[in-house]
CSV table of N, CA and C in Angstrom, one decimal:
chain,number,residue,atom,x,y,z
A,1230,MET,N,33.1,27.4,61.9
A,1230,MET,CA,33.2,28.8,61.3
A,1230,MET,C,34.2,29.6,62.1
A,1231,ALA,N,34.9,30.5,61.4
A,1231,ALA,CA,35.9,31.3,62.1
A,1231,ALA,C,35.6,32.8,61.8
A,1232,ASP,N,35.2,33.5,62.8
A,1232,ASP,CA,34.8,34.9,62.7
A,1232,ASP,C,36.1,35.7,62.6
A,1233,LEU,N,36.3,36.4,61.5
A,1233,LEU,CA,37.5,37.2,61.2
A,1233,LEU,C,37.4,38.6,61.6
A,1234,SER,N,36.2,39.1,61.8
A,1234,SER,CA,35.9,40.5,62.0
A,1234,SER,C,36.7,41.1,63.2
A,1235,GLY,N,36.8,40.3,64.3
A,1235,GLY,CA,37.6,40.8,65.4
A,1235,GLY,C,39.1,40.8,65.2
A,1236,LEU,N,39.6,39.8,64.4
A,1236,LEU,CA,41.0,39.7,64.1
A,1236,LEU,C,41.5,40.9,63.2
A,1237,PHE,N,40.7,41.2,62.3
A,1237,PHE,CA,41.1,42.2,61.3
A,1237,PHE,C,40.4,43.5,61.3
A,1238,GLY,N,39.7,43.8,62.4
A,1238,GLY,CA,39.1,45.1,62.6
A,1238,GLY,C,38.0,45.4,61.5
A,1239,GLY,N,37.1,44.5,61.3
A,1239,GLY,CA,36.0,44.7,60.3
A,1239,GLY,C,36.1,43.8,59.1
A,1240,GLY,N,36.8,42.8,59.1
A,1240,GLY,CA,36.9,41.9,58.0
A,1240,GLY,C,38.3,41.9,57.4
A,1241,PHE,N,38.5,40.9,56.5
A,1241,PHE,CA,39.8,40.7,55.9
A,1241,PHE,C,39.7,41.2,54.4
A,1242,ASP,N,40.6,42.1,54.0
A,1242,ASP,CA,40.6,42.7,52.7
A,1242,ASP,C,41.8,42.1,51.9
A,1243,ALA,N,41.5,41.1,51.1
A,1243,ALA,CA,42.6,40.4,50.3
A,1243,ALA,C,43.3,41.3,49.4
A,1244,THR,N,42.8,42.4,49.0
A,1244,THR,CA,43.4,43.3,48.1
A,1244,THR,C,44.6,44.1,48.7
A,1245,GLN,N,44.6,44.0,50.1
A,1245,GLN,CA,45.7,44.7,50.8
A,1245,GLN,C,46.9,43.8,51.2
A,1246,VAL,N,46.9,42.6,50.7
A,1246,VAL,CA,47.9,41.6,51.1
A,1246,VAL,C,48.7,41.2,49.9
A,1247,GLU,N,50.0,41.2,50.0
A,1247,GLU,CA,50.9,40.7,48.9
A,1247,GLU,C,50.6,39.2,48.7
A,1248,PRO,N,50.7,38.7,47.5
A,1248,PRO,CA,50.6,37.2,47.3
A,1248,PRO,C,51.8,36.5,47.9
A,1249,ARG,N,51.7,35.2,48.2
A,1249,ARG,CA,52.8,34.5,48.7
A,1249,ARG,C,53.9,34.4,47.7
A,1250,ALA,N,55.1,34.3,48.2
A,1250,ALA,CA,56.3,34.2,47.3
A,1250,ALA,C,56.3,32.8,46.7
A,1251,ASP,N,56.9,32.6,45.6
A,1251,ASP,CA,57.1,31.3,44.9
A,1251,ASP,C,58.2,30.5,45.6
A,1252,TYR,N,57.9,29.5,46.3
A,1252,TYR,CA,58.9,28.7,47.0
A,1252,TYR,C,59.0,27.3,46.3
A,1253,SER,N,58.8,27.2,45.0
A,1253,SER,CA,59.0,26.0,44.3
A,1253,SER,C,60.5,25.7,44.3
A,1254,ALA,N,60.9,24.5,44.0
A,1254,ALA,CA,62.3,24.1,44.0
A,1254,ALA,C,63.1,25.0,43.1
A,1255,MET,N,64.3,25.3,43.5
A,1255,MET,CA,65.2,26.1,42.7
A,1255,MET,C,65.9,25.1,41.8
A,1256,PRO,N,66.5,25.6,40.8
A,1256,PRO,CA,67.3,24.7,39.9
A,1256,PRO,C,68.5,24.1,40.6
A,1257,ALA,N,68.8,22.9,40.3
A,1257,ALA,CA,70.0,22.2,40.8
A,1257,ALA,C,71.2,23.1,40.5
A,1258,GLY,N,72.2,23.3,41.4
A,1258,GLY,CA,73.3,24.1,41.2
A,1258,GLY,C,74.1,24.3,42.5
A,1259,VAL,N,75.1,25.2,42.4
A,1259,VAL,CA,76.0,25.5,43.6
A,1259,VAL,C,75.6,26.9,44.0
A,1260,TYR,N,75.2,27.0,45.3
A,1260,TYR,CA,74.8,28.3,45.9
A,1260,TYR,C,75.6,28.7,47.1
A,1261,PRO,N,75.9,30.0,47.2
A,1261,PRO,CA,76.6,30.4,48.4
A,1261,PRO,C,75.7,30.6,49.5
A,1262,VAL,N,76.0,30.0,50.7
A,1262,VAL,CA,75.1,30.0,51.8
A,1262,VAL,C,75.8,30.4,53.1
A,1263,VAL,N,75.0,30.9,54.0
A,1263,VAL,CA,75.5,31.2,55.4
A,1263,VAL,C,74.6,30.4,56.3
A,1264,LEU,N,75.2,29.8,57.3
A,1264,LEU,CA,74.5,29.1,58.3
A,1264,LEU,C,73.8,30.1,59.2
A,1265,GLU,N,72.5,30.0,59.2
A,1265,GLU,CA,71.7,31.0,60.0
A,1265,GLU,C,71.3,30.5,61.4
A,1266,LYS,N,71.1,29.2,61.5
A,1266,LYS,CA,70.6,28.6,62.8
A,1266,LYS,C,70.8,27.1,62.9
A,1267,THR,N,71.0,26.7,64.1
A,1267,THR,CA,71.1,25.2,64.4
A,1267,THR,C,70.1,24.9,65.5
A,1268,GLU,N,69.4,23.8,65.5
A,1268,GLU,CA,68.5,23.5,66.5
A,1268,GLU,C,68.5,22.0,66.7
A,1269,GLY,N,68.7,21.5,68.0
A,1269,GLY,CA,68.6,20.1,68.3
A,1269,GLY,C,67.1,19.7,68.5
A,1270,LYS,N,66.8,18.5,67.9
A,1270,LYS,CA,65.4,18.1,68.0
A,1270,LYS,C,65.4,16.6,68.2
A,1271,ASN,N,64.3,16.1,68.8
A,1271,ASN,CA,64.1,14.6,68.9
A,1271,ASN,C,63.5,14.1,67.6
A,1272,THR,N,63.8,12.9,67.3
A,1272,THR,CA,63.2,12.2,66.1
A,1272,THR,C,61.8,11.9,66.4
A,1273,LYS,N,61.0,11.8,65.4
A,1273,LYS,CA,59.5,11.4,65.5
A,1273,LYS,C,59.3,10.2,66.4
A,1274,SER,N,60.2,9.2,66.2
A,1274,SER,CA,60.1,7.9,66.9
A,1274,SER,C,60.5,8.1,68.4
A,1275,GLY,N,61.2,9.2,68.7
A,1275,GLY,CA,61.6,9.3,70.1
A,1275,GLY,C,62.9,8.5,70.4
A,1276,GLN,N,63.4,7.8,69.4
A,1276,GLN,CA,64.6,6.9,69.7
A,1276,GLN,C,65.9,7.6,69.3
A,1277,GLY,N,65.9,8.9,68.9
A,1277,GLY,CA,67.1,9.5,68.5
A,1277,GLY,C,66.9,11.0,68.5
A,1278,TRP,N,67.9,11.7,68.1
A,1278,TRP,CA,67.9,13.2,68.0
A,1278,TRP,C,68.8,13.6,66.8
A,1279,TYR,N,68.4,14.8,66.3
A,1279,TYR,CA,69.2,15.3,65.2
A,1279,TYR,C,69.3,16.8,65.3
A,1280,VAL,N,70.2,17.4,64.5
A,1280,VAL,CA,70.4,18.8,64.5
A,1280,VAL,C,69.8,19.3,63.2
A,1281,ALA,N,68.9,20.3,63.2
A,1281,ALA,CA,68.3,20.9,62.1
A,1281,ALA,C,69.2,22.1,61.8
A,1282,PHE,N,69.9,22.1,60.6
A,1282,PHE,CA,70.7,23.2,60.2
A,1282,PHE,C,69.8,24.1,59.2
A,1283,THR,N,69.8,25.4,59.4
A,1283,THR,CA,69.1,26.3,58.5
A,1283,THR,C,70.1,27.2,57.8
A,1284,PHE,N,70.1,27.1,56.5
A,1284,PHE,CA,71.0,28.0,55.7
A,1284,PHE,C,70.2,29.0,54.9
A,1285,VAL,N,70.9,30.1,54.6
A,1285,VAL,CA,70.3,31.2,53.8
A,1285,VAL,C,71.2,31.4,52.6
A,1286,ILE,N,70.6,31.5,51.4
A,1286,ILE,CA,71.4,31.8,50.2
A,1286,ILE,C,71.7,33.3,50.3
A,1287,VAL,N,73.0,33.6,50.1
A,1287,VAL,CA,73.5,35.0,50.3
A,1287,VAL,C,73.7,35.9,49.1
A,1288,ASP,N,73.5,35.3,47.9
A,1288,ASP,CA,73.7,36.0,46.7
A,1288,ASP,C,73.0,35.4,45.5
A,1289,GLY,N,72.8,36.1,44.4
A,1289,GLY,CA,72.2,35.6,43.2
A,1289,GLY,C,70.7,35.7,43.2
A,1290,LYS,N,70.1,35.1,42.2
A,1290,LYS,CA,68.7,35.2,42.0
A,1290,LYS,C,67.9,34.7,43.1
A,1291,PHE,N,68.4,33.8,43.9
A,1291,PHE,CA,67.6,33.2,45.0
A,1291,PHE,C,68.1,33.7,46.4
A,1292,LYS,N,68.8,34.8,46.4
A,1292,LYS,CA,69.2,35.4,47.6
A,1292,LYS,C,68.0,35.5,48.6
A,1293,GLY,N,68.3,35.0,49.9
A,1293,GLY,CA,67.3,35.1,50.9
A,1293,GLY,C,66.5,33.8,51.1
A,1294,ARG,N,66.5,32.9,50.0
A,1294,ARG,CA,65.9,31.6,50.2
A,1294,ARG,C,66.6,30.7,51.2
A,1295,LYS,N,65.8,29.9,51.8
A,1295,LYS,CA,66.4,29.0,52.9
A,1295,LYS,C,66.5,27.6,52.4
A,1296,LEU,N,67.5,26.9,52.9
A,1296,LEU,CA,67.7,25.5,52.7
A,1296,LEU,C,67.9,24.9,54.1
A,1297,TRP,N,67.4,23.6,54.2
A,1297,TRP,CA,67.6,22.9,55.5
A,1297,TRP,C,68.3,21.6,55.3
A,1298,ASP,N,69.0,21.2,56.4
A,1298,ASP,CA,69.6,19.9,56.4
A,1298,ASP,C,69.5,19.3,57.8
A,1299,ASN,N,68.8,18.2,57.9
A,1299,ASN,CA,68.6,17.6,59.2
A,1299,ASN,C,69.6,16.5,59.3
A,1300,VAL,N,70.5,16.6,60.3
A,1300,VAL,CA,71.6,15.6,60.5
A,1300,VAL,C,71.4,14.8,61.7
A,1301,ASN,N,71.2,13.5,61.6
A,1301,ASN,CA,70.7,12.6,62.6
A,1301,ASN,C,71.9,12.0,63.4
A,1302,PHE,N,72.3,12.5,64.5
A,1302,PHE,CA,73.5,12.1,65.2
A,1302,PHE,C,73.2,10.9,66.2
A,1303,CYS,N,72.0,10.7,66.6
A,1303,CYS,CA,71.7,9.6,67.5
A,1303,CYS,C,70.5,8.9,67.0
A,1304,ASN,N,70.8,7.6,66.5
A,1304,ASN,CA,69.8,6.8,65.9
A,1304,ASN,C,70.2,5.3,66.0
A,1305,PRO,N,69.2,4.5,66.2
A,1305,PRO,CA,69.5,3.0,66.3
A,1305,PRO,C,70.2,2.5,65.1
A,1306,ASN,N,70.1,3.1,63.9
A,1306,ASN,CA,70.7,2.7,62.7
A,1306,ASN,C,72.2,3.3,62.6
A,1307,GLU,N,73.2,2.5,62.8
A,1307,GLU,CA,74.6,2.9,62.8
A,1307,GLU,C,75.0,3.6,61.6
A,1308,ASP,N,74.5,3.2,60.4
A,1308,ASP,CA,74.8,3.8,59.1
A,1308,ASP,C,74.3,5.2,59.1
A,1309,CYS,N,73.2,5.5,59.7
A,1309,CYS,CA,72.6,6.9,59.7
A,1309,CYS,C,73.5,7.8,60.5
A,1310,VAL,N,74.0,7.2,61.6
A,1310,VAL,CA,74.9,8.0,62.5
A,1310,VAL,C,76.3,8.3,61.8
A,1311,LYS,N,76.8,7.3,61.1
A,1311,LYS,CA,78.0,7.5,60.3
A,1311,LYS,C,77.9,8.6,59.3
A,1312,MET,N,76.7,8.6,58.6
A,1312,MET,CA,76.4,9.6,57.6
A,1312,MET,C,76.4,11.0,58.2
A,1313,ALA,N,75.8,11.0,59.4
A,1313,ALA,CA,75.7,12.3,60.1
A,1313,ALA,C,77.1,12.9,60.4
A,1314,HIS,N,78.0,12.0,60.8
A,1314,HIS,CA,79.4,12.4,61.1
A,1314,HIS,C,80.1,12.9,59.8
A,1315,LYS,N,79.9,12.2,58.7
A,1315,LYS,CA,80.5,12.6,57.5
A,1315,LYS,C,79.9,13.9,57.0
A,1316,THR,N,78.6,14.1,57.2
A,1316,THR,CA,78.0,15.4,56.8
A,1316,THR,C,78.5,16.6,57.6
A,1317,LEU,N,78.6,16.4,58.9
A,1317,LEU,CA,79.1,17.5,59.7
A,1317,LEU,C,80.6,17.7,59.4
A,1318,GLY,N,81.4,16.7,59.2
A,1318,GLY,CA,82.8,16.9,58.8
A,1318,GLY,C,82.9,17.6,57.5
A,1319,GLU,N,82.1,17.3,56.5
A,1319,GLU,CA,82.1,18.0,55.2
A,1319,GLU,C,81.7,19.4,55.4
A,1320,MET,N,80.7,19.7,56.2
A,1320,MET,CA,80.2,21.1,56.4
A,1320,MET,C,81.4,21.9,57.1
A,1321,CYS,N,82.0,21.3,58.1
A,1321,CYS,CA,83.1,22.0,58.8
A,1321,CYS,C,84.2,22.3,57.9
A,1322,ARG,N,84.7,21.3,57.1
A,1322,ARG,CA,85.8,21.6,56.2
A,1322,ARG,C,85.4,22.7,55.2
A,1323,ALA,N,84.2,22.7,54.7
A,1323,ALA,CA,83.7,23.7,53.7
A,1323,ALA,C,83.8,25.1,54.3
A,1324,MET,N,83.5,25.2,55.6
A,1324,MET,CA,83.5,26.5,56.3
A,1324,MET,C,84.9,26.8,56.9
A,1325,GLY,N,85.9,26.0,56.8
A,1325,GLY,CA,87.2,26.3,57.3
A,1325,GLY,C,87.3,26.0,58.8
A,1326,VAL,N,86.5,25.2,59.3
A,1326,VAL,CA,86.5,24.8,60.7
A,1326,VAL,C,87.1,23.4,60.9
A,1327,LYS,N,88.1,23.3,61.8
A,1327,LYS,CA,88.7,22.0,62.0
A,1327,LYS,C,88.1,21.3,63.2
A,1328,LYS,N,87.5,22.1,64.2
A,1328,LYS,CA,87.0,21.5,65.4
A,1328,LYS,C,85.9,22.3,65.9
A,1329,VAL,N,84.8,21.6,66.2
A,1329,VAL,CA,83.7,22.3,66.9
A,1329,VAL,C,83.9,21.9,68.4
A,1330,GLU,N,84.1,23.0,69.2
A,1330,GLU,CA,84.5,22.7,70.6
A,1330,GLU,C,83.3,22.2,71.4
A,1331,ARG,N,82.1,22.8,71.3
A,1331,ARG,CA,81.0,22.4,72.2
A,1331,ARG,C,79.7,22.3,71.5
A,1332,ASP,N,79.4,23.3,70.6
A,1332,ASP,CA,78.0,23.4,70.2
A,1332,ASP,C,78.0,23.8,68.7
A,1333,THR,N,77.0,23.3,68.0
A,1333,THR,CA,76.9,23.6,66.5
A,1333,THR,C,76.6,25.1,66.3
A,1334,ASP,N,76.2,25.8,67.3
A,1334,ASP,CA,76.1,27.3,67.1
A,1334,ASP,C,77.4,27.9,66.8
A,1335,GLU,N,78.5,27.3,67.1
A,1335,GLU,CA,79.8,27.8,66.8
A,1335,GLU,C,80.0,28.0,65.2
A,1336,LEU,N,79.2,27.3,64.5
A,1336,LEU,CA,79.2,27.4,63.0
A,1336,LEU,C,78.3,28.5,62.5
A,1337,VAL,N,77.4,29.0,63.3
A,1337,VAL,CA,76.4,30.0,62.8
A,1337,VAL,C,77.1,31.3,62.3
A,1338,GLY,N,76.7,31.8,61.2
A,1338,GLY,CA,77.3,33.0,60.6
A,1338,GLY,C,78.4,32.7,59.6
A,1339,LEU,N,78.9,31.4,59.5
A,1339,LEU,CA,79.9,31.0,58.6
A,1339,LEU,C,79.3,30.7,57.2
A,1340,THR,N,80.1,30.9,56.2
A,1340,THR,CA,79.7,30.7,54.8
A,1340,THR,C,80.4,29.5,54.2
A,1341,CYS,N,79.7,28.9,53.2
A,1341,CYS,CA,80.3,27.9,52.3
A,1341,CYS,C,79.5,27.8,51.1
A,1342,LEU,N,79.7,26.9,50.2
A,1342,LEU,CA,78.9,26.6,49.1
A,1342,LEU,C,78.1,25.3,49.3
A,1343,ALA,N,76.9,25.3,48.8
A,1343,ALA,CA,76.1,24.2,49.0
A,1343,ALA,C,75.7,23.7,47.5
A,1344,ARG,N,76.1,22.5,47.2
A,1344,ARG,CA,75.6,21.9,46.0
A,1344,ARG,C,74.2,21.3,46.2
A,1345,VAL,N,73.2,21.9,45.5
A,1345,VAL,CA,71.8,21.6,45.7
A,1345,VAL,C,71.3,20.8,44.6
A,1346,LYS,N,70.5,19.7,44.9
A,1346,LYS,CA,69.9,18.9,43.9
A,1346,LYS,C,68.4,19.0,44.1
A,1347,VAL,N,67.6,18.6,43.1
A,1347,VAL,CA,66.2,18.6,43.2
A,1347,VAL,C,65.7,17.2,43.3
A,1348,ARG,N,65.0,16.9,44.4
A,1348,ARG,CA,64.5,15.5,44.6
A,1348,ARG,C,63.0,15.6,45.0
A,1349,GLU,N,62.2,15.0,44.2
A,1349,GLU,CA,60.7,15.0,44.4
A,1349,GLU,C,60.2,16.4,44.6
A,1350,ASP,N,60.5,17.3,43.6
A,1350,ASP,CA,60.1,18.7,43.6
A,1350,ASP,C,60.5,19.5,44.8
A,1351,ARG,N,61.6,19.0,45.5
A,1351,ARG,CA,62.1,19.8,46.7
A,1351,ARG,C,63.6,19.9,46.5
A,1352,ASN,N,64.2,20.9,47.1
A,1352,ASN,CA,65.6,21.1,47.1
A,1352,ASN,C,66.2,20.3,48.3
A,1353,GLU,N,67.4,19.7,48.0
A,1353,GLU,CA,68.2,18.9,49.0
A,1353,GLU,C,69.6,19.3,48.9
A,1354,ILE,N,70.3,19.5,50.0
A,1354,ILE,CA,71.7,19.8,49.9
A,1354,ILE,C,72.4,18.5,49.7
A,1355,ALA,N,73.2,18.3,48.6
A,1355,ALA,CA,73.9,17.1,48.3
A,1355,ALA,C,75.3,17.1,48.8
A,1356,GLU,N,75.9,18.3,48.9
A,1356,GLU,CA,77.3,18.4,49.3
A,1356,GLU,C,77.6,19.9,49.7
A,1357,TYR,N,78.6,20.0,50.7
A,1357,TYR,CA,79.1,21.2,51.1
A,1357,TYR,C,80.5,21.4,50.6
A,1358,LEU,N,80.8,22.6,50.1
A,1358,LEU,CA,82.1,22.8,49.5
A,1358,LEU,C,82.7,24.2,49.9
A,1359,SER,N,84.0,24.2,50.1
A,1359,SER,CA,84.7,25.5,50.2
A,1359,SER,C,84.9,26.1,48.8
A,1360,TYR,N,85.3,27.3,48.7
A,1360,TYR,CA,85.5,27.9,47.4
A,1360,TYR,C,86.7,27.1,46.7
A,1361,ASP,N,87.7,26.8,47.5
A,1361,ASP,CA,88.9,26.1,47.0
A,1361,ASP,C,88.5,24.7,46.5
A,1362,GLN,N,87.6,24.0,47.3
A,1362,GLN,CA,87.2,22.7,46.9
A,1362,GLN,C,86.4,22.7,45.6
A,1363,TRP,N,85.5,23.8,45.5
A,1363,TRP,CA,84.7,23.9,44.3
A,1363,TRP,C,85.6,24.2,43.1
A,1364,ALA,N,86.6,25.1,43.3
A,1364,ALA,CA,87.6,25.4,42.2
A,1364,ALA,C,88.4,24.2,41.8
A,1365,ALA,N,88.8,23.3,42.7
A,1365,ALA,CA,89.5,22.1,42.4
A,1365,ALA,C,88.7,21.2,41.6
A,1366,LYS,N,87.4,21.1,41.9
A,1366,LYS,CA,86.5,20.2,41.1
A,1366,LYS,C,86.3,20.8,39.7
A,1367,GLN,N,86.5,22.1,39.5
A,1367,GLN,CA,86.3,22.7,38.2
A,1367,GLN,C,87.7,22.7,37.5
A,1368,GLY,N,88.8,22.4,38.2
A,1368,GLY,CA,90.1,22.3,37.6
A,1368,GLY,C,90.6,23.7,37.3
A,1369,GLU,N,90.2,24.7,38.1
A,1369,GLU,CA,90.6,26.1,37.9
A,1369,GLU,C,91.0,26.7,39.3
A,1370,GLN,N,91.5,27.9,39.3
A,1370,GLN,CA,91.7,28.7,40.5
A,1370,GLN,C,90.4,29.1,41.1
A,1371,ALA,N,90.3,29.5,42.4
A,1371,ALA,CA,89.1,29.8,43.0
A,1371,ALA,C,88.4,31.0,42.2
A,1372,LYS,N,87.1,30.8,41.9
A,1372,LYS,CA,86.3,31.8,41.3
A,1372,LYS,C,84.8,31.5,41.7
A,1373,ALA,N,84.0,32.3,41.4
A,1373,ALA,CA,82.5,32.1,41.7
A,1373,ALA,C,82.0,31.0,40.9
A,1374,PRO,N,81.1,30.2,41.5
A,1374,PRO,CA,80.4,29.1,40.7
A,1374,PRO,C,79.6,29.7,39.6
A,1375,ALA,N,79.6,29.0,38.5
A,1375,ALA,CA,78.8,29.4,37.4
A,1375,ALA,C,77.4,29.0,37.6
A,1376,GLY,N,76.5,29.5,36.9
A,1376,GLY,CA,75.1,29.1,37.1
A,1376,GLY,C,74.3,30.1,38.0
A,1377,PRO,N,73.4,29.5,38.7
A,1377,PRO,CA,72.5,30.4,39.5
A,1377,PRO,C,73.0,31.2,40.6
A,1378,ALA,N,74.2,30.8,41.1
A,1378,ALA,CA,74.7,31.5,42.3
A,1378,ALA,C,75.9,32.4,42.0
A,1379,MET,N,76.2,33.3,42.9
A,1379,MET,CA,77.3,34.3,42.8
A,1379,MET,C,78.2,34.1,44.0
A,1380,THR,N,79.3,34.8,44.1
A,1380,THR,CA,80.3,34.7,45.1
A,1380,THR,C,79.8,35.4,46.4
A,1381,PRO,N,79.7,34.7,47.5
A,1381,PRO,CA,79.4,35.4,48.8
A,1381,PRO,C,80.7,35.9,49.4
A,1382,PRO,N,80.6,36.7,50.5
A,1382,PRO,CA,81.8,37.1,51.2
A,1382,PRO,C,82.5,35.9,51.9
A,1383,GLN,N,83.8,35.9,51.9
A,1383,GLN,CA,84.5,34.9,52.6
A,1383,GLN,C,84.3,35.0,54.1
A,1384,ASN,N,84.5,33.8,54.8
A,1384,ASN,CA,84.5,33.9,56.3
A,1384,ASN,C,85.6,34.7,56.8
A,1385,GLU,N,85.3,35.6,57.7
A,1385,GLU,CA,86.3,36.6,58.1
A,1385,GLU,C,87.1,36.1,59.3
A,1386,THR,N,86.6,35.2,60.1
A,1386,THR,CA,87.3,34.7,61.2
A,1386,THR,C,88.1,33.5,60.9
A,1387,ALA,N,89.3,33.4,61.4
A,1387,ALA,CA,90.2,32.2,61.2
A,1387,ALA,C,89.6,31.0,61.9
A,1388,PRO,N,89.7,29.8,61.3
A,1388,PRO,CA,89.2,28.6,62.0
A,1388,PRO,C,90.2,28.3,63.1
A,1389,PRO,N,89.7,27.5,64.1
A,1389,PRO,CA,90.6,27.1,65.2
A,1389,PRO,C,91.8,26.3,64.6
A,1390,ALA,N,92.9,26.3,65.3
A,1390,ALA,CA,94.1,25.6,64.8
A,1390,ALA,C,94.1,24.1,65.1
A,1391,ALA,N,93.3,23.7,66.1
A,1391,ALA,CA,93.3,22.3,66.5
A,1391,ALA,C,92.6,21.5,65.5
A,1392,THR,N,93.0,20.2,65.4
A,1392,THR,CA,92.3,19.3,64.5
A,1392,THR,C,91.3,18.5,65.3
A,1393,ALA,N,90.2,18.1,64.6
A,1393,ALA,CA,89.2,17.4,65.3
A,1393,ALA,C,89.4,15.9,65.2
A,1394,ALA,N,89.1,15.3,66.3
A,1394,ALA,CA,89.0,13.8,66.3
A,1394,ALA,C,87.7,13.4,65.7
A,1395,PRO,N,87.6,12.2,65.1
A,1395,PRO,CA,86.3,11.8,64.5
A,1395,PRO,C,85.3,11.8,65.6
A,1396,PRO,N,84.1,12.3,65.2
A,1396,PRO,CA,83.0,12.3,66.2
A,1396,PRO,C,82.7,10.9,66.7
A,1397,THR,N,82.2,10.7,67.9
A,1397,THR,CA,81.8,9.4,68.4
A,1397,THR,C,80.3,9.5,68.7
A,1398,ALA,N,79.7,8.3,68.8
A,1398,ALA,CA,78.3,8.2,69.1
A,1398,ALA,C,78.1,8.6,70.6
A,1399,PRO,N,77.0,9.2,70.9
A,1399,PRO,CA,76.8,9.6,72.3
A,1399,PRO,C,76.8,8.3,73.2
A,1400,ALA,N,77.3,8.5,74.4
A,1400,ALA,CA,77.3,7.4,75.4
A,1400,ALA,C,75.9,7.1,75.8
A,1401,ALA,N,75.7,5.9,76.3
A,1401,ALA,CA,74.3,5.5,76.8
A,1401,ALA,C,73.9,6.5,77.9
A,1402,GLY,N,72.7,6.9,77.9
A,1402,GLY,CA,72.2,7.9,78.8
A,1402,GLY,C,72.5,9.3,78.5
A,1403,PHE,N,73.2,9.6,77.3
A,1403,PHE,CA,73.6,10.9,77.0
A,1403,PHE,C,72.3,11.8,76.9
A,1404,THR,N,72.4,13.0,77.4
A,1404,THR,CA,71.4,14.0,77.3
A,1404,THR,C,71.8,15.2,76.4
A,1405,PRO,N,71.1,15.4,75.2
A,1405,PRO,CA,71.5,16.5,74.4
A,1405,PRO,C,71.5,17.8,75.1
A,1406,PRO,N,72.4,18.8,74.7
A,1406,PRO,CA,72.6,20.0,75.4
A,1406,PRO,C,71.3,20.8,75.6
A,1407,TRP,N,70.4,20.7,74.6
A,1407,TRP,CA,69.2,21.5,74.6
A,1407,TRP,C,68.1,20.9,75.6
A,1408,LYS,N,68.4,19.7,76.1
A,1408,LYS,CA,67.5,19.0,77.1
A,1408,LYS,C,67.9,19.3,78.5
A,1409,LYS,N,69.2,19.9,78.7
A,1409,LYS,CA,69.7,20.1,80.1
A,1409,LYS,C,69.1,21.3,80.7
């Protein structure tokens, strides 16, 4: 039993609480997003680590909804690590960033487009695109994506001029920055 009287000062009145928002899967489409947060985490098996990227849709009907992408950079499966490098590269290009100097937090606050698909009643980011990349795929000059999303503000800061070398797997004994 859980006594709620002390928590709510005399009981819980359900008529005074807003119903939960509908967080069912959004339609597949291209959505403007801003990277809100990055967080390094260990895998459940304890044999690797990944970066959890949290994005927020910045315009359109689903403004404010969040999307997540877990990118596994340290894993016994080499193909998984290669996919992580490709995903981060795609994300950086979409945001206009050529090189991440030290930390994924350097990307926080930058915008891009996320092509979202529905998989098993959940949303999944299938691709990251810049506005120019999206326009090229459409065969037109840059314009807002059609469908459920609208045009977000462009990134205001210029990306670093240096070009990035392809990421490499962490050396043996590597300690992720959040563990130091």
